Coordinates of N, CA and C in Angstrom, one line a residue:
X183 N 0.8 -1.2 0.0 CA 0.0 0.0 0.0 C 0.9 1.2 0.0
X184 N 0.4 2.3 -0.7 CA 1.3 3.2 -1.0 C 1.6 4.3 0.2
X185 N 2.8 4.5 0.3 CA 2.7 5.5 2.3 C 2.0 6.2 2.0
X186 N 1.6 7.1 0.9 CA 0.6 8.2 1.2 C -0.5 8.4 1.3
X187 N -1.4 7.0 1.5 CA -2.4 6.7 2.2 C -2.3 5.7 3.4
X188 N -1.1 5.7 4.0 CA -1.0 5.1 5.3 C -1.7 4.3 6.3
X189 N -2.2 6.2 6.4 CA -3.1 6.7 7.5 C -4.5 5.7 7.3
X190 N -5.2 5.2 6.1 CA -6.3 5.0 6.2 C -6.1 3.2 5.8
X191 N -5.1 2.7 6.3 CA -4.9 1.3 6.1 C -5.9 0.5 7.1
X192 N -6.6 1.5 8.1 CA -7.2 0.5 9.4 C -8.7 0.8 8.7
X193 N -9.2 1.7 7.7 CA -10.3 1.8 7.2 C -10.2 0.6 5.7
X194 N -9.7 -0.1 5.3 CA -9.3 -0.6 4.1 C -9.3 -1.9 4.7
X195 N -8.6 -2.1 5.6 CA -8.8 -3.3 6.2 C -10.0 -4.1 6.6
X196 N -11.1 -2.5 7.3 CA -12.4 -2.8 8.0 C -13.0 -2.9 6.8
X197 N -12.6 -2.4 5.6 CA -14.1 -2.8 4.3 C -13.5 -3.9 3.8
X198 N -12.6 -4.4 3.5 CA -12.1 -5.7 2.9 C -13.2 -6.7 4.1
X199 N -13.2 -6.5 5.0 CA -13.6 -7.9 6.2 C -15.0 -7.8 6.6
X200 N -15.7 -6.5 6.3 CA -16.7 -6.1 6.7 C -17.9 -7.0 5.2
X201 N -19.2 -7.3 6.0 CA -20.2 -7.7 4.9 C -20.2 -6.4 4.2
X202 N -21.2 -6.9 3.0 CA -21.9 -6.2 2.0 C -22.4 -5.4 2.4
X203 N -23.1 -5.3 3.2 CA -24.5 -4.6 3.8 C -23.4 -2.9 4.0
X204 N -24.2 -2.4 3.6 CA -23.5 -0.6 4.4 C -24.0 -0.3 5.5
X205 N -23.5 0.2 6.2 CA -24.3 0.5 7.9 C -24.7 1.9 7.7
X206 N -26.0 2.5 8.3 CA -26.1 3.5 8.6 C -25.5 4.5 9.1
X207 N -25.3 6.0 8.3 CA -25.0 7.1 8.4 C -24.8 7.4 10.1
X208 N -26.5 7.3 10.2 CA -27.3 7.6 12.0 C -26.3 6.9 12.7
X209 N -25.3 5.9 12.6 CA -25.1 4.8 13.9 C -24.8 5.6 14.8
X210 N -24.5 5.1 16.1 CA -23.9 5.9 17.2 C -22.5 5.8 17.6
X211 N -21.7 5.0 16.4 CA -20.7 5.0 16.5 C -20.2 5.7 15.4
X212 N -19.2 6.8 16.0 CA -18.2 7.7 14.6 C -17.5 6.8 13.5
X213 N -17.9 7.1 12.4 CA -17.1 6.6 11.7 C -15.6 6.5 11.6
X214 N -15.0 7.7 12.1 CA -13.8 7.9 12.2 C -13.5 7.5 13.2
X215 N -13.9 6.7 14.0 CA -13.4 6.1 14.9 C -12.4 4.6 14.6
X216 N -12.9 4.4 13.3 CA -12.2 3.4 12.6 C -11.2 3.3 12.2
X217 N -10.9 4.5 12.0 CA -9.5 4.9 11.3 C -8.3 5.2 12.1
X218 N -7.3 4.9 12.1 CA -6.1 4.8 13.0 C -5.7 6.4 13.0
X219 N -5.1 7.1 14.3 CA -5.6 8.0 14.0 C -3.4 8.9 13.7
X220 N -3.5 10.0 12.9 CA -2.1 10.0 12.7 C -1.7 11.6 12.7
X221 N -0.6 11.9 13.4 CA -0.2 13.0 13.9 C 0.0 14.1 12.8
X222 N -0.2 13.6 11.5 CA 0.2 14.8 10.2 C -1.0 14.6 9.4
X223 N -1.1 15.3 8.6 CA -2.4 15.0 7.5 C -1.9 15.2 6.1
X224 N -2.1 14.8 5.1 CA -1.6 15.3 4.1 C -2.5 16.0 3.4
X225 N -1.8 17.1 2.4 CA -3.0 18.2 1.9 C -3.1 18.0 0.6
X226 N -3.1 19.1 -0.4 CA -2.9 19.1 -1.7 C -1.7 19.3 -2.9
X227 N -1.4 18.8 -3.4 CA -0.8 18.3 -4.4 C -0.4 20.0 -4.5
X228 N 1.0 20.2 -4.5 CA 1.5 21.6 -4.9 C 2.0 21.4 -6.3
X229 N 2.8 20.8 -6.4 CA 3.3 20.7 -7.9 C 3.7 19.5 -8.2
X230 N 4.1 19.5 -9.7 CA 4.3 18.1 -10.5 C 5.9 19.1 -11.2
X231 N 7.0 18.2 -10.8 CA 8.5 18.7 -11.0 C 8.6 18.1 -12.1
X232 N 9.0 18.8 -13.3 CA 9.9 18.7 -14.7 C 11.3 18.8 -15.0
X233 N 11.9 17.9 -15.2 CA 13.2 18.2 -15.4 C 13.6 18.7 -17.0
X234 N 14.5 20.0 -16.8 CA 14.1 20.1 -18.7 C 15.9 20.5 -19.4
X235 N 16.3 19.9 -20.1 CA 17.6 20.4 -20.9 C 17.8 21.6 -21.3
X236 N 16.6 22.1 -21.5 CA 16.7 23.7 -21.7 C 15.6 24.8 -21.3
X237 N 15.6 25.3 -20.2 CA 15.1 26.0 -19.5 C 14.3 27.0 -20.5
X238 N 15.0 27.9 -21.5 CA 14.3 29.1 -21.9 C 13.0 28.3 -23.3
X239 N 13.9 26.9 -23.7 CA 12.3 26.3 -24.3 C 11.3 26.0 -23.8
X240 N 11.5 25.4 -22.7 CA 10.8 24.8 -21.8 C 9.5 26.3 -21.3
X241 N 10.1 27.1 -21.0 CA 9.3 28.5 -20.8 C 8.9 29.0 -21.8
X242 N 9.3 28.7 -23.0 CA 9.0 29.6 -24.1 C 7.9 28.3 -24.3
X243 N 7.7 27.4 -24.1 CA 6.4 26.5 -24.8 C 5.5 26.8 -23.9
X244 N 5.4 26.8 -22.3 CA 4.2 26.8 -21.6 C 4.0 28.2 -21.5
X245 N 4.7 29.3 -21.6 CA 4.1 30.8 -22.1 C 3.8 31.2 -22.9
X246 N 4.7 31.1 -24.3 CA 4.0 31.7 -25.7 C 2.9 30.8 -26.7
X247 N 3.2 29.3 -26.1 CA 2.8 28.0 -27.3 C 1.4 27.7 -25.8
X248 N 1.3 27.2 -25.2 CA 0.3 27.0 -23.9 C 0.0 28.0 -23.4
X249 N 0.4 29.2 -23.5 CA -0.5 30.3 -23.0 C -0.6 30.7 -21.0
X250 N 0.2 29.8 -20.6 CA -0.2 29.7 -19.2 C 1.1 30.9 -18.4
X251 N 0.7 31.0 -17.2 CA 1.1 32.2 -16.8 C 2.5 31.8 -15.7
X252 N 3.7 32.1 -16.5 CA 5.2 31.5 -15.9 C 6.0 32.6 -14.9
X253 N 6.3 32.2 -14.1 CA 7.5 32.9 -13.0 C 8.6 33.1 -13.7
X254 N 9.4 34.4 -13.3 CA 10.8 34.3 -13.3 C 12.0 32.8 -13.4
X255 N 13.2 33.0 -13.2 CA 13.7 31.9 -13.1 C 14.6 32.2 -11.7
X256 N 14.6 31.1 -10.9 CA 15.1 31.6 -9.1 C 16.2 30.7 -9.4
X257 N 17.1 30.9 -9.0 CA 18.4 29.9 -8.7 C 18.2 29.3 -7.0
X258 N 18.4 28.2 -6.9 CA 18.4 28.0 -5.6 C 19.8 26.9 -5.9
X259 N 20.8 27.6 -5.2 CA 22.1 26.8 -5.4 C 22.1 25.6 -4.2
X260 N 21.2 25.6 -2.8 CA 21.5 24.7 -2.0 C 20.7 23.2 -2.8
X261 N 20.1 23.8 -3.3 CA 19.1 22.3 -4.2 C 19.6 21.9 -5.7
X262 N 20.9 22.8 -5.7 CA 21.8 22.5 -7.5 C 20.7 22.9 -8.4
X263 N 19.5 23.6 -8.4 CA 18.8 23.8 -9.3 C 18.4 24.9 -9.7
X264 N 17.8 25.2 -10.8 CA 17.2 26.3 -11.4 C 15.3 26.0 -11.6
X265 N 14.7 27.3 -10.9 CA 13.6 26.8 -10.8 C 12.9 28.0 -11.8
X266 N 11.3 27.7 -12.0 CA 10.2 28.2 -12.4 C 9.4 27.2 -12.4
X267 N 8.4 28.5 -12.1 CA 6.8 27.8 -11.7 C 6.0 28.2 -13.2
X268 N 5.2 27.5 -13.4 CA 4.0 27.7 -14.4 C 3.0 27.2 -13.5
X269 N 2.2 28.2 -13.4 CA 0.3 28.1 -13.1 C -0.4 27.3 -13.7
X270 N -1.3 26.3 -13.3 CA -2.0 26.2 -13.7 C -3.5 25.9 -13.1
X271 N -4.1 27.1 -12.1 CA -4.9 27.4 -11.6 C -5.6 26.2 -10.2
X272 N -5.1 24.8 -10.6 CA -5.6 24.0 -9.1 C -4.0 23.5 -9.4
X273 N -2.9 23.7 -9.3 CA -1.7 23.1 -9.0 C -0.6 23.8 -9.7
X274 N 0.5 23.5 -9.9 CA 1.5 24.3 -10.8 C 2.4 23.0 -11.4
X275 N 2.9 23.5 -12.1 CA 4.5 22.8 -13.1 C 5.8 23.1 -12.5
X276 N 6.8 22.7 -11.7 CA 8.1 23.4 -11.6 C 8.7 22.9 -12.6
X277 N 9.3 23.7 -13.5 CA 10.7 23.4 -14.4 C 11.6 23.6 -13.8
X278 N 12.9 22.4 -13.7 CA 13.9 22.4 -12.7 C 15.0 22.4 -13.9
X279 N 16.3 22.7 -13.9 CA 17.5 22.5 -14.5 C 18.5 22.9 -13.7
X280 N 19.8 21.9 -14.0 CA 20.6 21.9 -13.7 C 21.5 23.6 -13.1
X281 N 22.2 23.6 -11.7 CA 22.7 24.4 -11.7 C 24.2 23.6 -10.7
X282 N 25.5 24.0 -11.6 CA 26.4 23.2 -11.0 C 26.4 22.0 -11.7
X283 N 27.6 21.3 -11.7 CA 27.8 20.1 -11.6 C 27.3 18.7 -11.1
X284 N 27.1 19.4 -10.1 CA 27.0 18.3 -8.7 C 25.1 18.6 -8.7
X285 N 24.8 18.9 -9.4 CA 23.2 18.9 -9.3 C 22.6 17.5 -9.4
X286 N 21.4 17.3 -8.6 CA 20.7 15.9 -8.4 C 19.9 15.7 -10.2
X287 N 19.9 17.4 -10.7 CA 19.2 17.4 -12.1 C 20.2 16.6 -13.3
X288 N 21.0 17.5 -13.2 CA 22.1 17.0 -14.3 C 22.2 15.1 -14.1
X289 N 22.0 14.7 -13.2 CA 22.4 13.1 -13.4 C 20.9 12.6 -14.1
X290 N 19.8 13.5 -13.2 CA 18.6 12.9 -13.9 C 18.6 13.2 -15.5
X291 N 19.2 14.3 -15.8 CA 19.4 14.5 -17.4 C 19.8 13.6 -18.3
X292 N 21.4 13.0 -17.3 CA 22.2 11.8 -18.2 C 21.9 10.9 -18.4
X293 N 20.6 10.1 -17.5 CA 19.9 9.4 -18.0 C 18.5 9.7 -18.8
X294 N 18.1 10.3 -18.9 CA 16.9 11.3 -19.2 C 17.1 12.5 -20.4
X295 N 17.7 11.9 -21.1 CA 18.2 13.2 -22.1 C 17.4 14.2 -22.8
X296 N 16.4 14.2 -22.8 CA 15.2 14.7 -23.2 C 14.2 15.6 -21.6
X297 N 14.6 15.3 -20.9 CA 14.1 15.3 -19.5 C 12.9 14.6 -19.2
X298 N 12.2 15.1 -18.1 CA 11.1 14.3 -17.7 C 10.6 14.7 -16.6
X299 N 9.7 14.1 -16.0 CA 9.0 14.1 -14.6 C 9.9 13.7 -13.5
X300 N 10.6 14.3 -13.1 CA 11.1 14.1 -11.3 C 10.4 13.8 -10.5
X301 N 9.5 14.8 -9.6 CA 8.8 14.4 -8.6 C 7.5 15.1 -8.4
X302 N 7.0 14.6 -7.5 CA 5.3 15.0 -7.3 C 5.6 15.8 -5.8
X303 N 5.2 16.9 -5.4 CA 5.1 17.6 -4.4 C 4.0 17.7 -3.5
X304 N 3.5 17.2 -2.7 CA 2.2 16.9 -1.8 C 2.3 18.0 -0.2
X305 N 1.7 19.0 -0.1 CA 1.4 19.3 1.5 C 1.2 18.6 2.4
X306 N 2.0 18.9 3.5 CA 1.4 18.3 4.9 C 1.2 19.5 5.8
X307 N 0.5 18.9 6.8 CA 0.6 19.8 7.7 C 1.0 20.0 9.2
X308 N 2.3 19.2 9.4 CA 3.1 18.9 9.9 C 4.4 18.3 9.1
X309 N 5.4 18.8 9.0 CA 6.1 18.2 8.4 C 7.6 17.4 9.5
X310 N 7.5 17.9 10.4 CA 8.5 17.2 11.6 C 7.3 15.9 11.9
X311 N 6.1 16.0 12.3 CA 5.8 14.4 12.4 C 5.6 14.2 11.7
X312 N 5.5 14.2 10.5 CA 5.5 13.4 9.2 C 6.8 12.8 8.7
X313 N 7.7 13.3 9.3 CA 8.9 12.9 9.4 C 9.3 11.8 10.1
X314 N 8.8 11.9 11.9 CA 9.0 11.0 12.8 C 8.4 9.8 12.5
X315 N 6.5 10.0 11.5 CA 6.2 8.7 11.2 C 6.6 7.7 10.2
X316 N 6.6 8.6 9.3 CA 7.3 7.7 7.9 C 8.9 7.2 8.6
X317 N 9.4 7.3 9.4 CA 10.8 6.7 9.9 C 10.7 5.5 10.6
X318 N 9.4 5.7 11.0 CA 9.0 4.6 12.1 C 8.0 3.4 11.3
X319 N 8.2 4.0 10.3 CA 7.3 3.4 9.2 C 8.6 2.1 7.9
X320 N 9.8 2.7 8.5 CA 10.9 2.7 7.4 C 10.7 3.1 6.4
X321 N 10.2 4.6 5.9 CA 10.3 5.0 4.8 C 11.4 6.1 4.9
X322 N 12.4 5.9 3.7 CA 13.5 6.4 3.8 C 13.2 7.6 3.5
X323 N 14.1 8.6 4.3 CA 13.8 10.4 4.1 C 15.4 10.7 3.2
X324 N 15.4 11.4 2.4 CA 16.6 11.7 1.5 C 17.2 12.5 2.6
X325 N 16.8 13.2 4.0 CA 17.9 14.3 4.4 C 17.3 14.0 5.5
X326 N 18.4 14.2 6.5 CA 18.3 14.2 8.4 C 17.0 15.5 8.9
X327 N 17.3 16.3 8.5 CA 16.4 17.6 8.4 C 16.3 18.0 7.4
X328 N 14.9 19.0 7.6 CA 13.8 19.1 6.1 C 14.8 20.6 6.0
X329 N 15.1 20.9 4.7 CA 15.6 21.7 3.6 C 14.3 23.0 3.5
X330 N 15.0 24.4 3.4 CA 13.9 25.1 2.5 C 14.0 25.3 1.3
X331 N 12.5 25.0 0.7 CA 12.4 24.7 -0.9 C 12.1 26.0 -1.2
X332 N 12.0 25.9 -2.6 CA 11.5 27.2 -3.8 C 10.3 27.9 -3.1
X333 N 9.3 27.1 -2.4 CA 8.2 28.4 -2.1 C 8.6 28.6 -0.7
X334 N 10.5 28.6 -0.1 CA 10.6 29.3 1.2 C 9.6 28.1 2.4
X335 N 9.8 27.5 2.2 CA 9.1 26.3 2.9 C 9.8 25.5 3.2
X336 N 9.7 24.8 4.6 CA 10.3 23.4 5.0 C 9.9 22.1 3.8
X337 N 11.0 21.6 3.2 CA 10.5 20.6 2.3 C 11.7 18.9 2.8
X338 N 11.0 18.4 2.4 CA 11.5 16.6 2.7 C 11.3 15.8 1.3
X339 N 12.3 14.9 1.1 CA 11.9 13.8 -0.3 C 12.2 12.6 0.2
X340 N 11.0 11.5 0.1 CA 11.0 10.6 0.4 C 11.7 9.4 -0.6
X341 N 12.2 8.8 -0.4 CA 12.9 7.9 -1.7 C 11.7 7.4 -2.3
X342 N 12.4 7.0 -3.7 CA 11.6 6.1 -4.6 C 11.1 4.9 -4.7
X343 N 12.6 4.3 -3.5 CA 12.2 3.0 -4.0 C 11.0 2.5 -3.1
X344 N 11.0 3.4 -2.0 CA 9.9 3.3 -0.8 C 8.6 3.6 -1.2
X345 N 8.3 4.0 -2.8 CA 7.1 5.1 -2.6 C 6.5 4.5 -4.2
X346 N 6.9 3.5 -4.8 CA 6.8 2.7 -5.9 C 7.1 3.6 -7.2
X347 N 8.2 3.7 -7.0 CA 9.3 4.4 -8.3 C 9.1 5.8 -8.0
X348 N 8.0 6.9 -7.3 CA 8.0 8.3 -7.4 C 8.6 8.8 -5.9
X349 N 9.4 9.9 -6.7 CA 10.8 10.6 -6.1 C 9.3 11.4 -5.3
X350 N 8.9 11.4 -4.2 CA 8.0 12.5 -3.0 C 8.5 13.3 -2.4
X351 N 8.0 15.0 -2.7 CA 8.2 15.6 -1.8 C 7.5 16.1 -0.9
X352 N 7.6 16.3 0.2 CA 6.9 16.5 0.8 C 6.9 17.7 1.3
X353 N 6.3 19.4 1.5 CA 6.0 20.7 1.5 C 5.4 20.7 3.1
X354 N 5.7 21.7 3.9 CA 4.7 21.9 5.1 C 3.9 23.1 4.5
X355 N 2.6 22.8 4.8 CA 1.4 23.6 4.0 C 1.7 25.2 4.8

């Protein structure tokens, strides 16, 4: 089961075991009583990460060719990357490129020569116990302490191989 529905493994369990029949709305027992209960919550999907070989195409297609409404470009040298955001009104696009050598981009490039999808970026709202659980969970955190990302936010990435091939970041909301 995938960690980022963790939380509701004690509700998945109860309908796997439970009869057919649905029980009333009315009972006198909470529904959420069923569900195991967990110190973080996860929120909404902030962005879908692009890795791109060339930055000013990459911007010149989702501004002049897609029409959609693009950021500047921010250097963030602690994350080896070059960032922009594109809008797209219930989530955004980051276009990431290499900055430096030693960037986590550039190797995804050398395999990836054309670029691609990196990672998926999800809110929490807790991001220290979100931390504490997924460790207790053994799901591997890429850093001892959570990093600030591009929107100035505590951010965490959860490995891949933990999360069924997608690179997770994880944002405090």
């Amino acid at each position: 089961m995938s960690v980022l529905f963790t939380c509701f493994s004690g509700l998945l369990s109860r309908l796997q075991t439970s009869s057919p029949t649905v029980p009333a709305l009315s009972s006198s027992k909470s529904f959420s009583q069923n569900i195991p209960s967990c110190l973080w919550k996860l929120g909404r999907l902030n962005h879908v990460a692009i890795a791109v070989p060339d930055l000013e195409k990459a911007q010149y297609l989702y501004k002049d060719v897609l029409g959609a409404q693009v950021s500047e470009t921010v250097a963030l040298p602690e994350h080896g990357v070059y960032t922009v955001f594109v809008e797209l009104g219930n989530t955004k696009l980051e276009l990431l490129h290499p900055l430096g050598e030693k960037s986590p981009i550039a190797s995804f490039l050398q395999k990836n020569k054309t670029g691609g999808m990196h990672h998926i970026c999800i809110e929490v709202d807790d991001i220290k116990a979100a931390m504490t659980e997924l460790k207790k969970k053994k799901i591997r955190i890429l850093s001892e302490e959570p990093k600030i990302g591009a929107h100035g936010k505590p951010v965490i990435f959860l490995h891949p191989k933990d999360c069924h091939g997608v690179l997770v970041e994880l944002e405090q909301a």
